[in-house]
mmCIF file of C-alpha atoms in Angstrom:
data_model
loop_
_atom_site.group_PDB
_atom_site.id
_atom_site.type_symbol
_atom_site.label_atom_id
_atom_site.label_comp_id
_atom_site.label_asym_id
_atom_site.label_seq_id
_atom_site.Cartn_x
_atom_site.Cartn_y
_atom_site.Cartn_z
ATOM 1 C CA UNK A 29 -0.915 18.665 27.353
ATOM 2 C CA UNK A 30 -2.816 15.530 29.174
ATOM 3 C CA UNK A 31 -5.311 15.242 26.191
ATOM 4 C CA UNK A 32 -2.639 15.637 23.745
ATOM 5 C CA UNK A 33 -1.053 12.447 25.567
ATOM 6 C CA UNK A 34 -4.095 10.664 25.870
ATOM 7 C CA UNK A 35 -4.723 11.059 22.305
ATOM 8 C CA UNK A 36 -1.025 9.738 21.351
ATOM 9 C CA UNK A 37 -1.930 6.834 23.817
ATOM 10 C CA UNK A 38 -4.797 6.366 21.769
ATOM 11 C CA UNK A 39 -3.005 5.953 18.735
ATOM 12 C CA UNK A 40 -0.318 4.127 20.054
ATOM 13 C CA UNK A 41 -3.314 1.388 21.143
ATOM 14 C CA UNK A 42 -4.785 1.415 17.775
ATOM 15 C CA UNK A 43 -1.706 1.124 15.928
ATOM 16 C CA UNK A 44 -0.959 -2.020 18.248
ATOM 17 C CA UNK A 45 -4.476 -3.422 17.594
ATOM 18 C CA UNK A 46 -3.445 -2.831 13.697
ATOM 19 C CA UNK A 47 -0.957 -5.112 14.041
ATOM 20 C CA UNK A 48 -2.469 -7.639 15.731
ATOM 21 C CA UNK A 49 -5.438 -7.922 13.449
ATOM 22 C CA UNK A 50 -3.664 -9.792 10.761
ATOM 23 C CA UNK A 51 -2.273 -12.549 13.477
ATOM 24 C CA UNK A 52 -5.720 -13.015 15.276
ATOM 25 C CA UNK A 53 -7.050 -13.668 11.613
ATOM 26 C CA UNK A 54 -4.147 -16.081 10.586
ATOM 27 C CA UNK A 55 -5.116 -18.022 13.858
ATOM 28 C CA UNK A 56 -8.571 -18.120 13.086
ATOM 29 C CA UNK A 57 -7.671 -19.705 9.934
ATOM 30 C CA UNK A 58 -5.624 -21.407 10.704
ATOM 31 C CA UNK A 59 -8.117 -23.489 13.290
ATOM 32 C CA UNK A 60 -10.960 -23.306 9.831
ATOM 33 C CA UNK A 61 -8.199 -24.791 8.045
ATOM 34 C CA UNK A 62 -7.588 -27.715 10.035
ATOM 35 C CA UNK A 63 -10.999 -28.307 10.363
ATOM 36 C CA UNK A 64 -12.135 -28.136 7.071
ATOM 37 C CA UNK A 65 -9.180 -29.704 5.335
ATOM 38 C CA UNK A 66 -8.067 -32.102 8.118
ATOM 39 C CA UNK A 67 -10.894 -32.395 10.681
ATOM 40 C CA UNK A 68 -7.883 -32.854 13.112
ATOM 41 C CA UNK A 69 -6.245 -31.786 15.978
ATOM 42 C CA UNK A 70 -2.878 -32.322 13.730
ATOM 43 C CA UNK A 71 -4.377 -30.569 11.074
ATOM 44 C CA UNK A 72 -3.278 -27.415 13.090
ATOM 45 C CA UNK A 73 0.374 -28.307 12.288
ATOM 46 C CA UNK A 74 -0.518 -27.811 8.908
ATOM 47 C CA UNK A 75 -2.768 -25.089 9.160
ATOM 48 C CA UNK A 76 0.095 -22.902 11.061
ATOM 49 C CA UNK A 77 2.533 -23.034 8.159
ATOM 50 C CA UNK A 78 -0.680 -20.876 6.430
ATOM 51 C CA UNK A 79 0.240 -18.064 8.752
ATOM 52 C CA UNK A 80 3.070 -16.878 7.534
ATOM 53 C CA UNK A 81 1.474 -17.244 4.118
ATOM 54 C CA UNK A 82 -1.211 -14.833 5.340
ATOM 55 C CA UNK A 83 1.018 -12.153 6.855
ATOM 56 C CA UNK A 84 2.984 -12.028 3.779
ATOM 57 C CA UNK A 85 -0.628 -11.250 2.148
ATOM 58 C CA UNK A 86 -1.461 -8.269 4.235
ATOM 59 C CA UNK A 87 1.519 -7.029 4.521
ATOM 60 C CA UNK A 88 1.971 -6.948 0.311
ATOM 61 C CA UNK A 89 -1.844 -5.340 0.625
ATOM 62 C CA UNK A 90 -0.732 -2.881 3.422
ATOM 63 C CA UNK A 91 2.170 -1.630 1.625
ATOM 64 C CA UNK A 92 -0.255 -1.084 -2.036
ATOM 65 C CA UNK A 93 -2.640 0.734 0.005
ATOM 66 C CA UNK A 94 0.305 2.825 1.824
ATOM 67 C CA UNK A 95 1.989 3.401 -1.445
ATOM 68 C CA UNK A 96 -1.396 4.036 -3.443
ATOM 69 C CA UNK A 97 -2.123 6.906 -0.768
ATOM 70 C CA UNK A 98 1.680 8.028 -1.003
ATOM 71 C CA UNK A 99 1.383 8.444 -4.950
ATOM 72 C CA UNK A 100 -2.296 10.460 -4.189
ATOM 73 C CA UNK A 101 -0.659 12.811 -1.993
ATOM 74 C CA UNK A 102 2.542 13.377 -4.142
ATOM 75 C CA UNK A 103 0.354 13.588 -7.167
ATOM 76 C CA UNK A 104 -1.382 16.697 -4.998
ATOM 77 C CA UNK A 105 1.952 18.012 -3.627
ATOM 78 C CA UNK A 106 3.605 17.966 -7.018
ATOM 79 C CA UNK A 107 1.006 19.890 -9.340
ATOM 80 C CA UNK A 108 0.861 22.460 -5.887
ATOM 81 C CA UNK A 109 4.716 23.357 -6.742
ATOM 82 C CA UNK A 110 3.960 23.354 -10.406
ATOM 83 C CA UNK A 111 0.987 26.189 -9.833
ATOM 84 C CA UNK A 112 3.513 27.934 -7.806
ATOM 85 C CA UNK A 113 5.897 27.679 -10.330
ATOM 86 C CA UNK A 114 3.275 29.065 -12.663
ATOM 87 C CA UNK A 115 2.528 31.954 -10.357
ATOM 88 C CA UNK A 116 6.078 32.995 -10.501
ATOM 89 C CA UNK A 117 7.382 31.731 -7.470
ATOM 90 C CA UNK A 118 10.869 30.536 -7.320
ATOM 91 C CA UNK A 119 10.959 27.054 -6.691
ATOM 92 C CA UNK A 120 12.473 27.133 -2.567
ATOM 93 C CA UNK A 121 9.100 29.093 -2.419
ATOM 94 C CA UNK A 122 7.242 27.072 -4.160
ATOM 95 C CA UNK A 123 8.116 23.781 -1.891
ATOM 96 C CA UNK A 124 7.482 25.511 1.447
ATOM 97 C CA UNK A 125 4.373 27.085 -0.043
ATOM 98 C CA UNK A 126 2.992 23.695 -1.332
ATOM 99 C CA UNK A 127 3.579 22.047 1.485
ATOM 100 C CA UNK A 128 1.182 24.410 3.824
ATOM 101 C CA UNK A 129 -1.535 23.974 0.728
ATOM 102 C CA UNK A 130 -0.953 20.193 1.108
ATOM 103 C CA UNK A 131 -2.162 20.539 4.515
ATOM 104 C CA UNK A 132 -5.543 22.077 3.750
ATOM 105 C CA UNK A 133 -5.711 19.200 0.953
ATOM 106 C CA UNK A 134 -4.890 16.388 3.478
ATOM 107 C CA UNK A 135 -5.676 18.029 7.011
ATOM 108 C CA UNK A 136 -5.158 14.756 8.872
ATOM 109 C CA UNK A 137 -3.098 11.705 8.425
ATOM 110 C CA UNK A 138 -0.942 13.026 5.714
ATOM 111 C CA UNK A 139 1.455 10.162 4.967
ATOM 112 C CA UNK A 140 4.001 12.380 3.378
ATOM 113 C CA UNK A 141 3.198 15.629 5.006
ATOM 114 C CA UNK A 142 5.868 14.598 7.422
ATOM 115 C CA UNK A 143 8.845 13.877 4.895
ATOM 116 C CA UNK A 144 7.559 17.093 3.578
ATOM 117 C CA UNK A 145 8.131 19.270 6.847
ATOM 118 C CA UNK A 146 11.377 17.557 7.434
ATOM 119 C CA UNK A 147 12.704 18.591 3.649
ATOM 120 C CA UNK A 148 11.812 21.944 4.185
ATOM 121 C CA UNK A 149 13.482 22.329 7.740
ATOM 122 C CA UNK A 150 16.740 20.897 5.792
ATOM 123 C CA UNK A 151 16.060 23.719 3.249
ATOM 124 C CA UNK A 152 15.603 26.458 6.159
ATOM 125 C CA UNK A 153 19.181 24.816 7.274
ATOM 126 C CA UNK A 154 20.581 25.682 4.174
ATOM 127 C CA UNK A 155 20.816 22.158 3.003
ATOM 128 C CA UNK A 156 20.863 23.010 -0.853
ATOM 129 C CA UNK A 157 17.308 21.980 -2.568
ATOM 130 C CA UNK A 158 18.437 19.431 -4.641
ATOM 131 C CA UNK A 159 19.494 17.045 -2.266
ATOM 132 C CA UNK A 160 17.280 17.786 0.248
ATOM 133 C CA UNK A 161 14.671 16.537 -2.361
ATOM 134 C CA UNK A 162 16.064 13.823 -3.286
ATOM 135 C CA UNK A 163 16.718 12.733 0.405
ATOM 136 C CA UNK A 164 12.776 13.247 0.575
ATOM 137 C CA UNK A 165 11.721 11.390 -2.295
ATOM 138 C CA UNK A 166 14.254 8.429 -1.778
ATOM 139 C CA UNK A 167 12.037 8.398 1.854
ATOM 140 C CA UNK A 168 8.667 8.365 0.113
ATOM 141 C CA UNK A 169 10.245 5.105 -1.678
ATOM 142 C CA UNK A 170 8.147 6.346 -5.091
ATOM 143 C CA UNK A 171 10.205 5.722 -8.439
ATOM 144 C CA UNK A 172 7.768 9.242 -9.538
ATOM 145 C CA UNK A 173 9.155 11.197 -6.584
ATOM 146 C CA UNK A 174 12.638 10.062 -7.252
ATOM 147 C CA UNK A 175 12.644 10.815 -11.270
ATOM 148 C CA UNK A 176 11.263 14.558 -10.543
ATOM 149 C CA UNK A 177 14.380 14.846 -7.984
ATOM 150 C CA UNK A 178 17.022 13.759 -10.535
ATOM 151 C CA UNK A 179 15.595 16.516 -13.016
ATOM 152 C CA UNK A 180 15.583 19.204 -10.380
ATOM 153 C CA UNK A 181 19.124 18.546 -9.520
ATOM 154 C CA UNK A 182 19.851 18.557 -13.497
ATOM 155 C CA UNK A 183 17.645 21.622 -14.481
ATOM 156 C CA UNK A 184 19.515 23.358 -10.536
ATOM 157 C CA UNK A 185 22.523 22.627 -12.113
ATOM 158 C CA UNK A 186 22.051 23.047 -16.017
ATOM 159 C CA UNK A 187 20.454 26.718 -14.819
ATOM 160 C CA UNK A 188 18.096 28.468 -17.697
ATOM 161 C CA UNK A 189 14.589 28.350 -17.389
ATOM 162 C CA UNK A 190 14.989 25.074 -14.849
ATOM 163 C CA UNK A 191 11.093 25.936 -13.929
ATOM 164 C CA UNK A 192 9.968 24.957 -17.072
ATOM 165 C CA UNK A 193 11.871 22.006 -17.541
ATOM 166 C CA UNK A 194 10.236 21.186 -13.629
ATOM 167 C CA UNK A 195 6.977 22.026 -14.974
ATOM 168 C CA UNK A 196 7.229 19.910 -18.309
ATOM 169 C CA UNK A 197 8.530 16.660 -15.636
ATOM 170 C CA UNK A 198 6.055 17.365 -13.228
ATOM 171 C CA UNK A 199 3.039 17.433 -15.851
ATOM 172 C CA UNK A 200 4.543 14.083 -17.483
ATOM 173 C CA UNK A 201 4.546 12.362 -14.076
ATOM 174 C CA UNK A 202 1.176 13.340 -12.900
ATOM 175 C CA UNK A 203 -0.469 12.024 -16.230
ATOM 176 C CA UNK A 204 1.669 8.215 -14.947
ATOM 177 C CA UNK A 205 0.161 8.762 -11.260
ATOM 178 C CA UNK A 206 -3.210 9.342 -12.692
ATOM 179 C CA UNK A 207 -3.458 6.679 -15.471
ATOM 180 C CA UNK A 208 -1.889 4.478 -12.209
ATOM 181 C CA UNK A 209 -5.092 5.899 -10.389
ATOM 182 C CA UNK A 210 -7.178 4.972 -13.097
ATOM 183 C CA UNK A 211 -6.260 1.351 -13.206
ATOM 184 C CA UNK A 212 -7.051 1.199 -9.314
ATOM 185 C CA UNK A 213 -10.227 2.376 -9.607
ATOM 186 C CA UNK A 214 -10.668 0.150 -13.010
ATOM 187 C CA UNK A 215 -9.677 -2.851 -10.949
ATOM 188 C CA UNK A 216 -11.225 -2.143 -7.441
ATOM 189 C CA UNK A 217 -13.966 -4.190 -8.510
ATOM 190 C CA UNK A 218 -11.922 -6.726 -9.580
ATOM 191 C CA UNK A 219 -9.988 -6.971 -6.467
ATOM 192 C CA UNK A 220 -13.612 -7.632 -4.706
ATOM 193 C CA UNK A 221 -14.213 -10.554 -6.984
ATOM 194 C CA UNK A 222 -10.974 -12.074 -6.508
ATOM 195 C CA UNK A 223 -11.919 -12.181 -2.799
ATOM 196 C CA UNK A 224 -15.590 -13.151 -3.122
ATOM 197 C CA UNK A 225 -13.479 -16.059 -5.038
ATOM 198 C CA UNK A 226 -11.123 -16.911 -2.108
ATOM 199 C CA UNK A 227 -13.723 -17.688 -0.384
ATOM 200 C CA UNK A 228 -15.959 -19.610 -2.150
ATOM 201 C CA UNK A 229 -13.992 -22.842 -2.422
ATOM 202 C CA UNK A 230 -13.905 -22.996 1.370
ATOM 203 C CA UNK A 231 -17.489 -21.754 1.741
ATOM 204 C CA UNK A 232 -18.530 -24.545 -0.734
ATOM 205 C CA UNK A 233 -16.489 -27.312 1.777
ATOM 206 C CA UNK A 234 -17.820 -25.996 4.807
ATOM 207 C CA UNK A 235 -21.756 -26.329 3.289
ATOM 208 C CA UNK A 236 -20.843 -29.764 2.060
ATOM 209 C CA UNK A 237 -19.464 -30.869 5.294
ATOM 210 C CA UNK A 238 -22.599 -29.924 7.477
ATOM 211 C CA UNK A 239 -25.193 -30.725 4.456
ATOM 212 C CA UNK A 240 -23.445 -34.198 3.102
ATOM 213 C CA UNK A 241 -20.810 -35.074 5.717
ATOM 214 C CA UNK A 242 -21.206 -38.441 4.629
ATOM 215 C CA UNK A 243 -20.243 -37.388 1.195
ATOM 216 C CA UNK A 244 -16.650 -36.261 1.757
ATOM 217 C CA UNK A 245 -15.944 -38.423 5.042
ATOM 218 C CA UNK A 246 -13.228 -40.669 3.158
ATOM 219 C CA UNK A 247 -11.540 -37.852 2.889
ATOM 220 C CA UNK A 248 -10.554 -37.533 6.640
ATOM 221 C CA UNK A 249 -8.857 -39.943 8.506
ATOM 222 C CA UNK A 250 -6.470 -41.797 6.148
ATOM 223 C CA UNK A 251 -3.298 -41.083 4.637
ATOM 224 C CA UNK A 252 -4.707 -40.874 0.676
ATOM 225 C CA UNK A 253 -7.607 -38.046 2.394
ATOM 226 C CA UNK A 254 -4.625 -36.537 3.416
ATOM 227 C CA UNK A 255 -2.404 -36.535 0.903
ATOM 228 C CA UNK A 256 -5.518 -35.203 -1.113
ATOM 229 C CA UNK A 257 -6.564 -32.533 0.653
ATOM 230 C CA UNK A 258 -3.474 -31.262 1.477
ATOM 231 C CA UNK A 259 -2.782 -30.998 -2.568
ATOM 232 C CA UNK A 260 -6.222 -29.135 -2.766
ATOM 233 C CA UNK A 261 -4.494 -26.755 0.225
ATOM 234 C CA UNK A 262 -1.622 -25.769 -1.765
ATOM 235 C CA UNK A 263 -3.287 -25.460 -5.203
ATOM 236 C CA UNK A 264 -5.672 -23.250 -2.780
ATOM 237 C CA UNK A 265 -2.903 -21.142 -2.380
ATOM 238 C CA UNK A 266 -1.185 -21.088 -5.240
ATOM 239 C CA UNK A 267 -4.303 -20.028 -7.130
ATOM 240 C CA UNK A 268 -4.519 -16.858 -4.474
ATOM 241 C CA UNK A 269 -1.228 -15.603 -5.553
ATOM 242 C CA UNK A 270 -1.954 -15.894 -8.960
ATOM 243 C CA UNK A 271 -5.189 -14.196 -8.875
ATOM 244 C CA UNK A 272 -3.677 -11.315 -7.240
ATOM 245 C CA UNK A 273 -0.569 -10.887 -9.838
ATOM 246 C CA UNK A 274 -3.294 -11.069 -12.397
ATOM 247 C CA UNK A 275 -4.656 -7.913 -11.419
ATOM 248 C CA UNK A 276 -1.755 -6.159 -10.150
ATOM 249 C CA UNK A 277 -1.252 -4.044 -13.453
ATOM 250 C CA UNK A 278 1.905 -2.048 -12.940
ATOM 251 C CA UNK A 279 2.306 1.283 -15.287
#
């Protein structure tokens, strides 16, 4: 029990630290911007405005990674259900059995595992399968999961060989998720290039500040210079946003 509590406390500490990291990065970035663009403590007032921008970028990045993980896990879970249906299991049994199989694929830190467990508990308490699956799908906030839930609901109501309808739909969704994963893989290199390109302007400015300070000295300590540097900073931010949108390919 004590060991379990210690592990839980450790996990909470790690979670809180992960939440603090973007804030610390934002504060550090504020200091860098204040120095490179304004060479003034007053520049921190402008730099502080970067913190919400930075936190938004990191939040979007975290959400994208989370959604990619959810999509990957759901794809595996969905195909496990299809395998169960092909083996002749009922939909209820296939869903229940797939939870155990998914634990073998993702033994730790599964995102959808707890959601699946809750769904199976609801089914065990005689909640309609289609309702439980719909609630599960919506909790994931994944379009493909919601689509499958709608097909399951329709197939259960219409009767007939609903297993075939579910299998066919699941295979189509699996193709869509596979394409999305391929795009993620293809754009990984471009995402890395974008990060390098985002750092380069500040790196160049830092290099010039160190090696040829007199060259950019007129940009500091006067209204014209402050205005120019502010415009450059705004343009810099816009370019980062545009770059992220360009490589954010939706399927």
